[in-house]
Amino acid sequence: MAENQKNLCAMIPAELHSRVRAAQEQAGMTLSAYITELLTNYYEEGTEKMEKGIRTMAFQIPEEMFQRLKKLLEQESIRTGKKVSQKEFVLGLIQRALDEAEQREAVGHGADLG
C-alpha cells in the first residue's frame, strides 16, 4: 500500500455491496479507484457545492441506451485524446439545448419588435 494511503473497511448491506460491485465493474475500475472516486465526488461535489448553487440530477436510462452511450464516450475519448465522462457529456448536451432554446427565444422576441 502506498505511503500516503490508508485502508478503509466498513460493513454494508449485501444488496448495496452488489450494486457497488456491479457499478464498479461496469466502470472498468478497480474497487479502490472506484470507491476513491465516489468518496471524492461526494466530498468535493456533494453538500459543499450544493450550498454554492449546484443541484443533483439523477435518472435511469434503458440498458441498450446506456451501452450505446458508453460506446460513444469511448469513441469520443479516443477521438479527443482525453477521457470524456458521462457527466461532461450530459452537461454538454443540456448546455447546448439551453443555448439553442434561448437563441430561438431571442430571435422570436426580436421579430416581435420589428
CSV table of C-alpha atoms in Angstrom, one decimal:
chain,number,residue,atom,x,y,z
A,1,MET,CA,0.0,0.0,0.0
A,2,ALA,CA,1.3,3.5,-0.8
A,3,GLU,CA,2.7,5.5,2.0
A,4,ASN,CA,0.1,8.3,1.7
A,5,GLN,CA,-2.9,5.9,1.6
A,6,LYS,CA,-5.0,4.2,4.3
A,7,ASN,CA,-7.2,1.2,4.3
A,8,LEU,CA,-11.0,1.8,4.9
A,9,CYS,CA,-13.1,-1.1,5.8
A,10,ALA,CA,-16.8,-1.0,6.6
A,11,MET,CA,-19.7,-3.4,6.8
A,12,ILE,CA,-22.5,-2.5,4.4
A,13,PRO,CA,-25.8,-4.3,3.4
A,14,ALA,CA,-25.3,-7.1,0.9
A,15,GLU,CA,-27.6,-5.5,-1.6
A,16,LEU,CA,-25.7,-2.3,-1.6
A,17,HIS,CA,-22.4,-4.2,-1.9
A,18,SER,CA,-23.8,-6.0,-5.0
A,19,ARG,CA,-24.8,-2.6,-6.5
A,20,VAL,CA,-21.4,-1.1,-5.8
A,21,ARG,CA,-19.5,-4.0,-7.3
A,22,ALA,CA,-21.7,-4.1,-10.4
A,23,ALA,CA,-21.2,-0.4,-11.0
A,24,GLN,CA,-17.5,-0.7,-10.3
A,25,GLU,CA,-17.1,-3.5,-12.8
A,26,GLN,CA,-19.2,-1.6,-15.4
A,27,ALA,CA,-17.0,1.4,-14.9
A,28,GLY,CA,-13.9,-0.8,-15.6
A,29,MET,CA,-12.1,0.5,-12.5
A,30,THR,CA,-10.5,-1.3,-9.5
A,31,LEU,CA,-12.6,-1.3,-6.4
A,32,SER,CA,-10.1,1.0,-4.7
A,33,ALA,CA,-10.2,3.6,-7.6
A,34,TYR,CA,-14.0,3.4,-7.8
A,35,ILE,CA,-14.6,4.0,-4.1
A,36,THR,CA,-12.0,6.8,-4.1
A,37,GLU,CA,-13.8,8.4,-6.9
A,38,LEU,CA,-17.2,8.0,-5.2
A,39,LEU,CA,-15.9,9.5,-1.9
A,40,THR,CA,-14.0,12.3,-3.7
A,41,ASN,CA,-17.1,13.2,-5.7
A,42,TYR,CA,-19.2,13.2,-2.5
A,43,TYR,CA,-16.9,15.4,-0.5
A,44,GLU,CA,-15.9,17.7,-3.4
A,45,GLU,CA,-19.2,17.9,-5.3
A,46,GLY,CA,-21.7,16.9,-2.6
A,47,THR,CA,-23.1,19.1,0.0
A,48,GLU,CA,-20.4,21.7,-0.2
A,49,LYS,CA,-21.2,22.5,-3.8
A,50,MET,CA,-25.0,22.3,-3.3
A,51,GLU,CA,-24.6,25.2,-0.9
A,52,LYS,CA,-22.9,27.1,-3.8
A,53,GLY,CA,-25.9,26.7,-6.2
A,54,ILE,CA,-25.1,23.2,-7.6
A,55,ARG,CA,-28.0,20.7,-7.9
A,56,THR,CA,-28.0,17.0,-8.5
A,57,MET,CA,-29.9,15.3,-11.3
A,58,ALA,CA,-30.3,11.6,-11.3
A,59,PHE,CA,-32.2,9.4,-13.7
A,60,GLN,CA,-32.3,5.9,-15.2
A,61,ILE,CA,-32.0,5.0,-18.8
A,62,PRO,CA,-32.6,1.7,-20.7
A,63,GLU,CA,-29.6,-0.7,-20.7
A,64,GLU,CA,-29.4,-0.6,-24.5
A,65,MET,CA,-29.2,3.2,-24.5
A,66,PHE,CA,-26.6,3.1,-21.7
A,67,GLN,CA,-24.4,0.7,-23.7
A,68,ARG,CA,-24.7,2.9,-26.8
A,69,LEU,CA,-23.7,5.9,-24.7
A,70,LYS,CA,-20.8,4.0,-23.2
A,71,LYS,CA,-19.6,3.1,-26.7
A,72,LEU,CA,-19.9,6.7,-27.9
A,73,LEU,CA,-18.0,8.0,-24.9
A,74,GLU,CA,-15.2,5.5,-25.6
A,75,GLN,CA,-15.1,6.7,-29.2
A,76,GLU,CA,-15.0,10.3,-28.2
A,77,SER,CA,-12.3,9.7,-25.7
A,78,ILE,CA,-10.2,8.1,-28.4
A,79,ARG,CA,-11.0,10.9,-30.9
A,80,THR,CA,-10.2,13.7,-28.5
A,81,GLY,CA,-7.3,12.0,-26.7
A,82,LYS,CA,-8.9,12.6,-23.3
A,83,LYS,CA,-11.5,10.7,-21.2
A,84,VAL,CA,-14.9,12.0,-21.8
A,85,SER,CA,-17.1,11.4,-18.8
A,86,GLN,CA,-20.8,10.7,-18.7
A,87,LYS,CA,-21.2,13.9,-16.6
A,88,GLU,CA,-19.3,16.0,-19.0
A,89,PHE,CA,-21.2,14.6,-22.0
A,90,VAL,CA,-24.7,15.1,-20.5
A,91,LEU,CA,-23.8,18.6,-19.2
A,92,GLY,CA,-22.7,19.5,-22.7
A,93,LEU,CA,-26.0,18.2,-24.2
A,94,ILE,CA,-28.0,20.2,-21.7
A,95,GLN,CA,-25.9,23.4,-22.2
A,96,ARG,CA,-26.4,23.1,-26.0
A,97,ALA,CA,-30.1,22.6,-25.7
A,98,LEU,CA,-30.5,25.6,-23.3
A,99,ASP,CA,-28.3,27.8,-25.6
A,100,GLU,CA,-30.4,26.8,-28.6
A,101,ALA,CA,-33.7,27.4,-26.8
A,102,GLU,CA,-32.5,30.8,-25.6
A,103,GLN,CA,-31.3,31.7,-29.1
A,104,ARG,CA,-34.7,30.8,-30.5
A,105,GLU,CA,-36.5,32.8,-27.8
A,106,ALA,CA,-34.3,35.9,-28.6
A,107,VAL,CA,-34.9,35.6,-32.3
A,108,GLY,CA,-38.6,35.2,-31.6
A,109,HIS,CA,-38.7,38.4,-29.5
A,110,GLY,CA,-36.6,40.3,-32.0
A,111,ALA,CA,-39.2,39.5,-34.7
A,112,ASP,CA,-41.9,40.9,-32.4
A,113,LEU,CA,-40.1,44.2,-32.1
A,114,GLY,CA,-40.0,44.9,-35.9
